[in-house]
PDB file of C-alpha atoms in Angstrom:
ATOM      1  CA  UNK A   6     -47.889  80.693 -12.871  1.00  0.00           C
ATOM      2  CA  UNK A   7     -45.966  79.417 -15.468  1.00  0.00           C
ATOM      3  CA  UNK A   8     -44.872  76.046 -13.423  1.00  0.00           C
ATOM      4  CA  UNK A   9     -48.123  74.507 -13.192  1.00  0.00           C
ATOM      5  CA  UNK A  10     -49.160  76.398 -16.882  1.00  0.00           C
ATOM      6  CA  UNK A  11     -45.838  74.735 -19.082  1.00  0.00           C
ATOM      7  CA  UNK A  12     -45.958  71.655 -16.792  1.00  0.00           C
ATOM      8  CA  UNK A  13     -47.909  69.691 -19.204  1.00  0.00           C
ATOM      9  CA  UNK A  14     -47.445  70.165 -22.478  1.00  0.00           C
ATOM     10  CA  UNK A  15     -51.225  71.896 -24.118  1.00  0.00           C
ATOM     11  CA  UNK A  16     -51.878  73.158 -27.420  1.00  0.00           C
ATOM     12  CA  UNK A  17     -52.125  75.970 -25.776  1.00  0.00           C
ATOM     13  CA  UNK A  18     -48.607  76.392 -24.938  1.00  0.00           C
ATOM     14  CA  UNK A  19     -47.309  76.255 -28.418  1.00  0.00           C
ATOM     15  CA  UNK A  20     -49.599  79.024 -28.665  1.00  0.00           C
ATOM     16  CA  UNK A  21     -48.213  81.186 -25.686  1.00  0.00           C
ATOM     17  CA  UNK A  22     -44.815  80.309 -26.685  1.00  0.00           C
ATOM     18  CA  UNK A  23     -44.619  81.195 -30.316  1.00  0.00           C
ATOM     19  CA  UNK A  24     -47.111  84.121 -29.671  1.00  0.00           C
ATOM     20  CA  UNK A  25     -44.487  85.615 -27.463  1.00  0.00           C
ATOM     21  CA  UNK A  26     -41.527  84.985 -29.791  1.00  0.00           C
ATOM     22  CA  UNK A  27     -43.299  86.694 -32.427  1.00  0.00           C
ATOM     23  CA  UNK A  28     -44.070  90.608 -30.983  1.00  0.00           C
ATOM     24  CA  UNK A  29     -40.718  90.429 -29.235  1.00  0.00           C
ATOM     25  CA  UNK A  30     -39.060  89.465 -32.374  1.00  0.00           C
ATOM     26  CA  UNK A  31     -41.327  92.392 -33.781  1.00  0.00           C
ATOM     27  CA  UNK A  32     -40.470  95.030 -30.948  1.00  0.00           C
ATOM     28  CA  UNK A  33     -36.808  94.062 -31.431  1.00  0.00           C
ATOM     29  CA  UNK A  34     -37.410  94.909 -34.838  1.00  0.00           C
ATOM     30  CA  UNK A  35     -39.313  97.700 -34.890  1.00  0.00           C
ATOM     31  CA  UNK A  36     -36.885  99.199 -32.178  1.00  0.00           C
ATOM     32  CA  UNK A  37     -33.257  98.682 -33.810  1.00  0.00           C
ATOM     33  CA  UNK A  38     -33.867  99.440 -37.495  1.00  0.00           C
ATOM     34  CA  UNK A  39     -36.311 101.838 -40.127  1.00  0.00           C
ATOM     35  CA  UNK A  40     -38.804  99.064 -40.646  1.00  0.00           C
ATOM     36  CA  UNK A  41     -39.179 101.171 -44.534  1.00  0.00           C
ATOM     37  CA  UNK A  42     -38.001  97.828 -45.763  1.00  0.00           C
ATOM     38  CA  UNK A  43     -38.016  96.472 -49.270  1.00  0.00           C
ATOM     39  CA  UNK A  44     -40.177  93.061 -50.011  1.00  0.00           C
ATOM     40  CA  UNK A  45     -37.264  91.058 -50.378  1.00  0.00           C
ATOM     41  CA  UNK A  46     -36.178  92.678 -46.958  1.00  0.00           C
ATOM     42  CA  UNK A  47     -39.825  91.745 -45.540  1.00  0.00           C
ATOM     43  CA  UNK A  48     -39.418  88.284 -46.950  1.00  0.00           C
ATOM     44  CA  UNK A  49     -35.898  87.704 -45.496  1.00  0.00           C
ATOM     45  CA  UNK A  50     -37.583  88.919 -41.659  1.00  0.00           C
ATOM     46  CA  UNK A  51     -40.324  87.120 -42.114  1.00  0.00           C
ATOM     47  CA  UNK A  52     -37.991  83.726 -42.725  1.00  0.00           C
ATOM     48  CA  UNK A  53     -35.835  84.255 -40.200  1.00  0.00           C
ATOM     49  CA  UNK A  54     -38.635  84.112 -38.028  1.00  0.00           C
ATOM     50  CA  UNK A  55     -40.300  81.173 -39.102  1.00  0.00           C
ATOM     51  CA  UNK A  56     -36.418  79.631 -38.589  1.00  0.00           C
ATOM     52  CA  UNK A  57     -37.016  80.628 -35.429  1.00  0.00           C
ATOM     53  CA  UNK A  58     -40.022  79.589 -34.362  1.00  0.00           C
ATOM     54  CA  UNK A  59     -39.099  76.122 -36.633  1.00  0.00           C
ATOM     55  CA  UNK A  60     -35.948  76.324 -34.352  1.00  0.00           C
ATOM     56  CA  UNK A  61     -38.460  76.449 -30.740  1.00  0.00           C
ATOM     57  CA  UNK A  62     -40.609  73.611 -31.980  1.00  0.00           C
ATOM     58  CA  UNK A  63     -37.897  70.980 -32.709  1.00  0.00           C
ATOM     59  CA  UNK A  64     -36.390  72.079 -29.446  1.00  0.00           C
ATOM     60  CA  UNK A  65     -39.987  70.542 -28.129  1.00  0.00           C
ATOM     61  CA  UNK A  66     -39.327  67.940 -31.309  1.00  0.00           C
ATOM     62  CA  UNK A  67     -36.312  66.231 -29.910  1.00  0.00           C
ATOM     63  CA  UNK A  68     -36.617  66.639 -26.189  1.00  0.00           C
ATOM     64  CA  UNK A  69     -40.345  64.902 -26.439  1.00  0.00           C
ATOM     65  CA  UNK A  70     -38.955  62.140 -29.051  1.00  0.00           C
ATOM     66  CA  UNK A  71     -35.857  61.276 -26.665  1.00  0.00           C
ATOM     67  CA  UNK A  72     -37.686  61.526 -23.808  1.00  0.00           C
ATOM     68  CA  UNK A  73     -35.367  63.967 -22.397  1.00  0.00           C
ATOM     69  CA  UNK A  74     -37.498  65.564 -20.210  1.00  0.00           C
ATOM     70  CA  UNK A  75     -40.924  64.177 -18.721  1.00  0.00           C
ATOM     71  CA  UNK A  76     -44.078  65.550 -20.230  1.00  0.00           C
ATOM     72  CA  UNK A  77     -44.394  69.209 -20.136  1.00  0.00           C
ATOM     73  CA  UNK A  78     -43.138  72.218 -22.353  1.00  0.00           C
ATOM     74  CA  UNK A  79     -40.257  73.606 -19.926  1.00  0.00           C
ATOM     75  CA  UNK A  80     -37.690  73.095 -22.600  1.00  0.00           C
ATOM     76  CA  UNK A  81     -39.344  75.415 -25.944  1.00  0.00           C
ATOM     77  CA  UNK A  82     -39.918  77.996 -23.241  1.00  0.00           C
ATOM     78  CA  UNK A  83     -36.501  78.496 -21.931  1.00  0.00           C
ATOM     79  CA  UNK A  84     -35.540  78.178 -25.140  1.00  0.00           C
ATOM     80  CA  UNK A  85     -37.343  81.116 -26.443  1.00  0.00           C
ATOM     81  CA  UNK A  86     -36.824  83.353 -22.914  1.00  0.00           C
ATOM     82  CA  UNK A  87     -33.047  82.753 -23.378  1.00  0.00           C
ATOM     83  CA  UNK A  88     -33.834  84.471 -26.848  1.00  0.00           C
ATOM     84  CA  UNK A  89     -35.441  87.372 -25.570  1.00  0.00           C
ATOM     85  CA  UNK A  90     -32.874  87.677 -22.910  1.00  0.00           C
ATOM     86  CA  UNK A  91     -30.296  87.271 -25.815  1.00  0.00           C
ATOM     87  CA  UNK A  92     -32.536  89.688 -27.868  1.00  0.00           C
ATOM     88  CA  UNK A  93     -28.822  90.386 -30.472  1.00  0.00           C
ATOM     89  CA  UNK A  94     -29.667  86.619 -32.552  1.00  0.00           C
ATOM     90  CA  UNK A  95     -32.762  87.985 -33.382  1.00  0.00           C
ATOM     91  CA  UNK A  96     -30.958  90.382 -36.361  1.00  0.00           C
ATOM     92  CA  UNK A  97     -28.258  87.771 -36.741  1.00  0.00           C
ATOM     93  CA  UNK A  98     -29.432  86.157 -40.166  1.00  0.00           C
ATOM     94  CA  UNK A  99     -26.130  83.052 -40.200  1.00  0.00           C
ATOM     95  CA  UNK A 100     -26.758  82.719 -36.459  1.00  0.00           C
ATOM     96  CA  UNK A 101     -30.269  81.894 -37.020  1.00  0.00           C
ATOM     97  CA  UNK A 102     -29.644  79.668 -39.876  1.00  0.00           C
ATOM     98  CA  UNK A 103     -26.710  78.038 -38.574  1.00  0.00           C
ATOM     99  CA  UNK A 104     -28.153  77.501 -35.369  1.00  0.00           C
ATOM    100  CA  UNK A 105     -31.597  75.462 -36.801  1.00  0.00           C
ATOM    101  CA  UNK A 106     -28.972  73.339 -39.101  1.00  0.00           C
ATOM    102  CA  UNK A 107     -27.220  71.900 -36.415  1.00  0.00           C
ATOM    103  CA  UNK A 108     -30.582  71.238 -34.162  1.00  0.00           C
ATOM    104  CA  UNK A 109     -31.246  69.846 -37.500  1.00  0.00           C
ATOM    105  CA  UNK A 110     -28.388  67.453 -37.404  1.00  0.00           C
ATOM    106  CA  UNK A 111     -29.212  67.118 -33.808  1.00  0.00           C
ATOM    107  CA  UNK A 112     -32.088  65.120 -34.498  1.00  0.00           C
ATOM    108  CA  UNK A 113     -30.355  62.538 -36.248  1.00  0.00           C
ATOM    109  CA  UNK A 114     -27.933  62.188 -33.901  1.00  0.00           C
ATOM    110  CA  UNK A 115     -29.873  61.488 -30.410  1.00  0.00           C
ATOM    111  CA  UNK A 116     -32.220  59.488 -31.927  1.00  0.00           C
ATOM    112  CA  UNK A 117     -29.550  57.594 -33.493  1.00  0.00           C
ATOM    113  CA  UNK A 118     -29.406  55.878 -30.768  1.00  0.00           C
ATOM    114  CA  UNK A 119     -32.832  53.868 -31.842  1.00  0.00           C
ATOM    115  CA  UNK A 120     -30.348  51.725 -34.065  1.00  0.00           C
ATOM    116  CA  UNK A 121     -32.511  52.285 -36.768  1.00  0.00           C
ATOM    117  CA  UNK A 122     -31.184  53.671 -40.366  1.00  0.00           C
ATOM    118  CA  UNK A 123     -28.127  54.494 -38.462  1.00  0.00           C
ATOM    119  CA  UNK A 124     -26.265  55.306 -41.648  1.00  0.00           C
ATOM    120  CA  UNK A 125     -28.601  57.696 -42.948  1.00  0.00           C
ATOM    121  CA  UNK A 126     -28.590  59.390 -39.574  1.00  0.00           C
ATOM    122  CA  UNK A 127     -25.417  59.481 -39.604  1.00  0.00           C
ATOM    123  CA  UNK A 128     -25.399  61.220 -43.311  1.00  0.00           C
ATOM    124  CA  UNK A 129     -28.258  64.337 -42.774  1.00  0.00           C
ATOM    125  CA  UNK A 130     -25.841  64.851 -39.426  1.00  0.00           C
ATOM    126  CA  UNK A 131     -22.859  65.329 -40.905  1.00  0.00           C
ATOM    127  CA  UNK A 132     -24.359  67.158 -43.828  1.00  0.00           C
ATOM    128  CA  UNK A 133     -26.152  69.568 -41.623  1.00  0.00           C
ATOM    129  CA  UNK A 134     -23.474  70.048 -39.362  1.00  0.00           C
ATOM    130  CA  UNK A 135     -21.313  70.818 -43.076  1.00  0.00           C
ATOM    131  CA  UNK A 136     -24.050  73.097 -43.681  1.00  0.00           C
ATOM    132  CA  UNK A 137     -23.800  75.015 -41.028  1.00  0.00           C
ATOM    133  CA  UNK A 138     -20.401  75.341 -40.669  1.00  0.00           C
ATOM    134  CA  UNK A 139     -20.789  77.706 -43.918  1.00  0.00           C
ATOM    135  CA  UNK A 140     -22.562  80.155 -41.989  1.00  0.00           C
ATOM    136  CA  UNK A 141     -21.053  80.076 -38.997  1.00  0.00           C
ATOM    137  CA  UNK A 142     -17.601  78.027 -38.825  1.00  0.00           C
ATOM    138  CA  UNK A 143     -16.797  77.097 -35.400  1.00  0.00           C
ATOM    139  CA  UNK A 144     -20.370  74.949 -35.952  1.00  0.00           C
ATOM    140  CA  UNK A 145     -17.823  72.517 -37.332  1.00  0.00           C
ATOM    141  CA  UNK A 146     -17.175  71.210 -33.709  1.00  0.00           C
ATOM    142  CA  UNK A 147     -20.060  69.665 -33.434  1.00  0.00           C
ATOM    143  CA  UNK A 148     -18.048  66.905 -35.573  1.00  0.00           C
ATOM    144  CA  UNK A 149     -17.252  66.083 -31.602  1.00  0.00           C
ATOM    145  CA  UNK A 150     -20.356  65.249 -31.225  1.00  0.00           C
ATOM    146  CA  UNK A 151     -20.845  63.453 -34.280  1.00  0.00           C
ATOM    147  CA  UNK A 152     -17.643  61.274 -33.483  1.00  0.00           C
ATOM    148  CA  UNK A 153     -19.056  60.598 -29.841  1.00  0.00           C
ATOM    149  CA  UNK A 154     -22.522  59.055 -31.507  1.00  0.00           C
ATOM    150  CA  UNK A 155     -20.375  56.623 -33.322  1.00  0.00           C
ATOM    151  CA  UNK A 156     -18.328  55.741 -30.877  1.00  0.00           C
ATOM    152  CA  UNK A 157     -21.778  54.983 -28.657  1.00  0.00           C
ATOM    153  CA  UNK A 158     -24.162  53.318 -30.802  1.00  0.00           C
ATOM    154  CA  UNK A 159     -22.131  52.043 -34.116  1.00  0.00           C
ATOM    155  CA  UNK A 160     -18.418  52.065 -33.929  1.00  0.00           C
ATOM    156  CA  UNK A 161     -18.334  48.701 -34.881  1.00  0.00           C
ATOM    157  CA  UNK A 162     -19.419  49.235 -38.610  1.00  0.00           C
ATOM    158  CA  UNK A 163     -16.286  50.960 -40.206  1.00  0.00           C
ATOM    159  CA  UNK A 164     -18.570  52.240 -42.741  1.00  0.00           C
ATOM    160  CA  UNK A 165     -20.493  54.508 -40.472  1.00  0.00           C
ATOM    161  CA  UNK A 166     -16.675  56.488 -39.824  1.00  0.00           C
ATOM    162  CA  UNK A 167     -16.692  56.687 -43.556  1.00  0.00           C
ATOM    163  CA  UNK A 168     -19.958  58.013 -44.326  1.00  0.00           C
ATOM    164  CA  UNK A 169     -19.389  62.055 -42.534  1.00  0.00           C
ATOM    165  CA  UNK A 170     -16.528  62.100 -45.178  1.00  0.00           C
ATOM    166  CA  UNK A 171     -18.818  61.277 -47.805  1.00  0.00           C
ATOM    167  CA  UNK A 172     -21.338  64.066 -46.767  1.00  0.00           C
ATOM    168  CA  UNK A 173     -18.570  66.815 -46.298  1.00  0.00           C
ATOM    169  CA  UNK A 174     -17.473  66.055 -49.779  1.00  0.00           C
ATOM    170  CA  UNK A 175     -20.689  66.977 -50.882  1.00  0.00           C
ATOM    171  CA  UNK A 176     -21.294  69.872 -49.282  1.00  0.00           C
ATOM    172  CA  UNK A 177     -17.982  70.946 -50.190  1.00  0.00           C
ATOM    173  CA  UNK A 178     -18.957  69.968 -54.133  1.00  0.00           C
ATOM    174  CA  UNK A 179     -22.262  72.700 -54.232  1.00  0.00           C
ATOM    175  CA  UNK A 180     -20.066  74.728 -52.068  1.00  0.00           C
ATOM    176  CA  UNK A 181     -17.518  75.266 -54.860  1.00  0.00           C
ATOM    177  CA  UNK A 182     -20.160  75.541 -57.356  1.00  0.00           C
ATOM    178  CA  UNK A 183     -21.738  78.368 -55.848  1.00  0.00           C
ATOM    179  CA  UNK A 184     -18.249  80.315 -54.763  1.00  0.00           C
ATOM    180  CA  UNK A 185     -17.852  79.460 -58.574  1.00  0.00           C
ATOM    181  CA  UNK A 186     -20.869  80.920 -60.108  1.00  0.00           C
ATOM    182  CA  UNK A 187     -21.265  84.182 -57.359  1.00  0.00           C
ATOM    183  CA  UNK A 188     -17.638  84.477 -58.135  1.00  0.00           C
ATOM    184  CA  UNK A 189     -16.486  85.013 -54.530  1.00  0.00           C
ATOM    185  CA  UNK A 190     -12.786  84.887 -53.491  1.00  0.00           C
ATOM    186  CA  UNK A 191     -12.449  81.385 -51.734  1.00  0.00           C
ATOM    187  CA  UNK A 192      -9.797  82.064 -49.612  1.00  0.00           C
ATOM    188  CA  UNK A 193     -10.791  85.464 -48.642  1.00  0.00           C
ATOM    189  CA  UNK A 194     -13.785  84.166 -47.376  1.00  0.00           C
ATOM    190  CA  UNK A 195     -12.387  80.857 -45.908  1.00  0.00           C
ATOM    191  CA  UNK A 196      -9.827  84.173 -43.787  1.00  0.00           C
ATOM    192  CA  UNK A 197     -13.127  85.880 -42.583  1.00  0.00           C
ATOM    193  CA  UNK A 198     -15.214  82.745 -40.984  1.00  0.00           C
ATOM    194  CA  UNK A 199     -12.171  81.038 -39.374  1.00  0.00           C
ATOM    195  CA  UNK A 200     -11.089  84.207 -37.379  1.00  0.00           C
ATOM    196  CA  UNK A 201     -11.306  83.512 -34.052  1.00  0.00           C
ATOM    197  CA  UNK A 202     -10.254  85.312 -31.141  1.00  0.00           C
ATOM    198  CA  UNK A 203     -10.652  85.270 -26.694  1.00  0.00           C
ATOM    199  CA  UNK A 204     -11.431  89.408 -26.520  1.00  0.00           C
ATOM    200  CA  UNK A 205     -14.894  89.053 -24.422  1.00  0.00           C
ATOM    201  CA  UNK A 206     -14.844  92.372 -23.993  1.00  0.00           C
ATOM    202  CA  UNK A 207     -16.828  93.806 -26.872  1.00  0.00           C
ATOM    203  CA  UNK A 208     -20.047  94.215 -25.620  1.00  0.00           C
ATOM    204  CA  UNK A 209     -22.362  97.272 -26.613  1.00  0.00           C
ATOM    205  CA  UNK A 210     -23.735  98.456 -23.273  1.00  0.00           C
ATOM    206  CA  UNK A 211     -23.119  97.710 -19.435  1.00  0.00           C
ATOM    207  CA  UNK A 212     -26.303  95.272 -19.200  1.00  0.00           C
ATOM    208  CA  UNK A 213     -25.225  92.533 -21.876  1.00  0.00           C
ATOM    209  CA  UNK A 214     -21.794  92.357 -19.364  1.00  0.00           C
ATOM    210  CA  UNK A 215     -24.740  91.954 -16.484  1.00  0.00           C
ATOM    211  CA  UNK A 216     -27.013  89.521 -18.844  1.00  0.00           C
ATOM    212  CA  UNK A 217     -24.016  87.558 -20.064  1.00  0.00           C
ATOM    213  CA  UNK A 218     -22.961  87.090 -16.353  1.00  0.00           C
ATOM    214  CA  UNK A 219     -26.379  85.441 -14.924  1.00  0.00           C
ATOM    215  CA  UNK A 220     -27.270  83.356 -18.093  1.00  0.00           C
ATOM    216  CA  UNK A 221     -23.739  82.208 -17.339  1.00  0.00           C
ATOM    217  CA  UNK A 222     -24.545  81.679 -13.335  1.00  0.00           C
ATOM    218  CA  UNK A 223     -27.784  80.143 -14.910  1.00  0.00           C
ATOM    219  CA  UNK A 224     -26.180  77.678 -17.070  1.00  0.00           C
ATOM    220  CA  UNK A 225     -23.310  76.505 -14.168  1.00  0.00           C
ATOM    221  CA  UNK A 226     -26.612  75.810 -12.329  1.00  0.00           C
ATOM    222  CA  UNK A 227     -28.127  73.284 -14.650  1.00  0.00           C
ATOM    223  CA  UNK A 228     -25.376  72.080 -15.708  1.00  0.00           C
ATOM    224  CA  UNK A 229     -23.603  71.223 -12.714  1.00  0.00           C
ATOM    225  CA  UNK A 230     -26.811  69.993 -11.491  1.00  0.00           C
ATOM    226  CA  UNK A 231     -27.803  67.285 -13.894  1.00  0.00           C
ATOM    227  CA  UNK A 232     -24.057  66.312 -14.467  1.00  0.00           C
ATOM    228  CA  UNK A 233     -24.491  65.388 -11.225  1.00  0.00           C
ATOM    229  CA  UNK A 234     -27.446  63.211 -12.238  1.00  0.00           C
ATOM    230  CA  UNK A 235     -26.485  61.406 -15.298  1.00  0.00           C
ATOM    231  CA  UNK A 236     -25.805  58.257 -13.236  1.00  0.00           C
ATOM    232  CA  UNK A 237     -29.245  58.428 -11.509  1.00  0.00           C
ATOM    233  CA  UNK A 238     -30.470  58.516 -14.965  1.00  0.00           C
ATOM    234  CA  UNK A 239     -32.257  54.930 -16.129  1.00  0.00           C
ATOM    235  CA  UNK A 240     -29.810  53.096 -17.844  1.00  0.00           C
ATOM    236  CA  UNK A 241     -30.670  52.850 -21.404  1.00  0.00           C
ATOM    237  CA  UNK A 242     -30.891  56.908 -21.396  1.00  0.00           C
ATOM    238  CA  UNK A 243     -26.991  57.444 -19.728  1.00  0.00           C
ATOM    239  CA  UNK A 244     -25.347  57.736 -23.027  1.00  0.00           C
ATOM    240  CA  UNK A 245     -27.994  60.727 -24.222  1.00  0.00           C
ATOM    241  CA  UNK A 246     -28.083  62.589 -21.716  1.00  0.00           C
ATOM    242  CA  UNK A 247     -24.342  62.436 -21.974  1.00  0.00           C
ATOM    243  CA  UNK A 248     -24.267  63.819 -25.253  1.00  0.00           C
ATOM    244  CA  UNK A 249     -27.016  66.696 -24.186  1.00  0.00           C
ATOM    245  CA  UNK A 250     -23.819  67.864 -21.832  1.00  0.00           C
ATOM    246  CA  UNK A 251     -21.825  67.190 -24.566  1.00  0.00           C
ATOM    247  CA  UNK A 252     -23.488  69.339 -27.454  1.00  0.00           C
ATOM    248  CA  UNK A 253     -23.715  71.934 -24.469  1.00  0.00           C
ATOM    249  CA  UNK A 254     -20.049  72.291 -24.032  1.00  0.00           C
ATOM    250  CA  UNK A 255     -19.550  72.476 -27.659  1.00  0.00           C
ATOM    251  CA  UNK A 256     -22.206  75.829 -27.412  1.00  0.00           C
ATOM    252  CA  UNK A 257     -19.359  77.031 -25.466  1.00  0.00           C
ATOM    253  CA  UNK A 258     -16.366  76.218 -27.097  1.00  0.00           C
ATOM    254  CA  UNK A 259     -18.382  77.627 -30.437  1.00  0.00           C
ATOM    255  CA  UNK A 260     -18.976  81.437 -28.076  1.00  0.00           C
ATOM    256  CA  UNK A 261     -15.578  80.624 -26.786  1.00  0.00           C
ATOM    257  CA  UNK A 262     -14.153  81.068 -29.917  1.00  0.00           C
ATOM    258  CA  UNK A 263     -16.047  83.031 -32.307  1.00  0.00           C
ATOM    259  CA  UNK A 264     -14.418  85.866 -33.315  1.00  0.00           C
ATOM    260  CA  UNK A 265     -17.363  88.273 -33.208  1.00  0.00           C
ATOM    261  CA  UNK A 266     -17.806  88.225 -29.383  1.00  0.00           C
ATOM    262  CA  UNK A 267     -21.757  88.875 -30.410  1.00  0.00           C
ATOM    263  CA  UNK A 268     -24.130  87.568 -27.670  1.00  0.00           C
ATOM    264  CA  UNK A 269     -25.786  86.386 -29.947  1.00  0.00           C
ATOM    265  CA  UNK A 270     -23.617  83.333 -30.636  1.00  0.00           C
ATOM    266  CA  UNK A 271     -24.760  82.069 -27.575  1.00  0.00           C
ATOM    267  CA  UNK A 272     -27.744  80.493 -29.841  1.00  0.00           C
ATOM    268  CA  UNK A 273     -25.798  77.215 -29.778  1.00  0.00           C
ATOM    269  CA  UNK A 274     -25.989  77.122 -25.871  1.00  0.00           C
ATOM    270  CA  UNK A 275     -29.559  77.451 -25.781  1.00  0.00           C
ATOM    271  CA  UNK A 276     -30.807  73.716 -26.909  1.00  0.00           C
ATOM    272  CA  UNK A 277     -28.985  71.977 -24.939  1.00  0.00           C
ATOM    273  CA  UNK A 278     -29.327  74.336 -21.558  1.00  0.00           C
ATOM    274  CA  UNK A 279     -33.144  74.164 -22.045  1.00  0.00           C
ATOM    275  CA  UNK A 280     -32.879  70.383 -21.384  1.00  0.00           C
ATOM    276  CA  UNK A 281     -30.333  70.867 -18.901  1.00  0.00           C
ATOM    277  CA  UNK A 282     -33.092  73.773 -17.291  1.00  0.00           C
ATOM    278  CA  UNK A 283     -36.239  71.655 -17.324  1.00  0.00           C
ATOM    279  CA  UNK A 284     -34.625  68.479 -15.632  1.00  0.00           C
ATOM    280  CA  UNK A 285     -33.563  70.900 -13.111  1.00  0.00           C
ATOM    281  CA  UNK A 286     -37.141  72.657 -12.919  1.00  0.00           C
ATOM    282  CA  UNK A 287     -38.884  69.351 -12.921  1.00  0.00           C
ATOM    283  CA  UNK A 288     -36.467  68.031  -9.538  1.00  0.00           C
ATOM    284  CA  UNK A 289     -37.472  70.254  -7.926  1.00  0.00           C
ATOM    285  CA  UNK A 290     -40.032  69.021  -4.967  1.00  0.00           C
ATOM    286  CA  UNK A 291     -41.650  72.299  -3.437  1.00  0.00           C
ATOM    287  CA  UNK A 292     -44.321  73.661  -5.909  1.00  0.00           C
ATOM    288  CA  UNK A 293     -43.674  77.473  -4.717  1.00  0.00           C
ATOM    289  CA  UNK A 294     -40.080  76.961  -5.630  1.00  0.00           C
ATOM    290  CA  UNK A 295     -40.120  75.966  -8.652  1.00  0.00           C
ATOM    291  CA  UNK A 296     -42.833  78.856 -10.051  1.00  0.00           C
ATOM    292  CA  UNK A 297     -39.883  80.688  -8.248  1.00  0.00           C
ATOM    293  CA  UNK A 298     -37.486  79.980 -10.685  1.00  0.00           C
ATOM    294  CA  UNK A 299     -39.058  79.422 -13.920  1.00  0.00           C
ATOM    295  CA  UNK A 300     -40.609  82.893 -12.392  1.00  0.00           C
ATOM    296  CA  UNK A 301     -37.059  84.460 -11.519  1.00  0.00           C
ATOM    297  CA  UNK A 302     -35.763  83.193 -15.348  1.00  0.00           C
ATOM    298  CA  UNK A 303     -39.032  85.233 -17.531  1.00  0.00           C
ATOM    299  CA  UNK A 304     -38.606  88.215 -15.307  1.00  0.00           C
ATOM    300  CA  UNK A 305     -34.495  88.765 -15.700  1.00  0.00           C
ATOM    301  CA  UNK A 306     -35.620  87.942 -19.758  1.00  0.00           C
ATOM    302  CA  UNK A 307     -37.602  90.637 -20.263  1.00  0.00           C
ATOM    303  CA  UNK A 308     -35.559  93.541 -17.859  1.00  0.00           C
ATOM    304  CA  UNK A 309     -32.770  92.738 -20.144  1.00  0.00           C
ATOM    305  CA  UNK A 310     -34.760  92.542 -23.213  1.00  0.00           C
ATOM    306  CA  UNK A 311     -36.116  95.848 -22.428  1.00  0.00           C
ATOM    307  CA  UNK A 312     -32.677  97.350 -20.997  1.00  0.00           C
ATOM    308  CA  UNK A 313     -30.865  96.372 -24.590  1.00  0.00           C
ATOM    309  CA  UNK A 314     -33.388  97.903 -27.427  1.00  0.00           C
TER     310      UNK A 314
END
């Protein structure tokens, strides 16, 4: 059973998760597109698959490194199941790259509590957030989490508040060089990327509506149950768990504000929700109910993946 199989971190689990993601990535590509690609297109698809696999790895790494869950593989499994539930993200280059950059930023922000090299971590996190913003503008909202992390852990040193500005200037300089070299109309580029709307009726089919409704229900369950449990966590870990909750809310805000309500934008919620879900599953005392919860999410993801092909 799934819950028993992934209840421990075993090498076979990484292999299963990787193969699972690989198969569904290839299947969706074959269904959505004619595979008569050029060499560049093959290279691009392989690189995107690599980023998705690495995103799954970072989900597990950040979770275990910061002791956000127990010694299990629930978080990376849930991350992949959410990708399968909303397969449109598998073909969205900008979202995959932006989310990968955000994961690299979160890796630094979640380790800030160790107080080891805080300035380097703040600079790296800021840099990755601003790079992500180039690919999906509303990734800029993760600056809120950056401020939250600085405020909780290293606010006493005023220089820590200046570092994000330096990172922004660094990215702005290199982005300006790219704009000049590519002869891109920067005003048009910025205008297109900063659009927003609140129209949630642009889904392609009814299955996307149902999938979103089910995902929202799962997200509310995981979020509320774990928000209520924060005060029961070890005191030195409470601020870190609060960062997970804030990261999820920011991911929701990114989706709400994005002009294109393609459900792939929900990818920004997958990492924090995977952690919340892993904690929820861990907290279930009944082994069979734990199996039912995880297996139900897996079955729902598979059903709606094939419905959306």
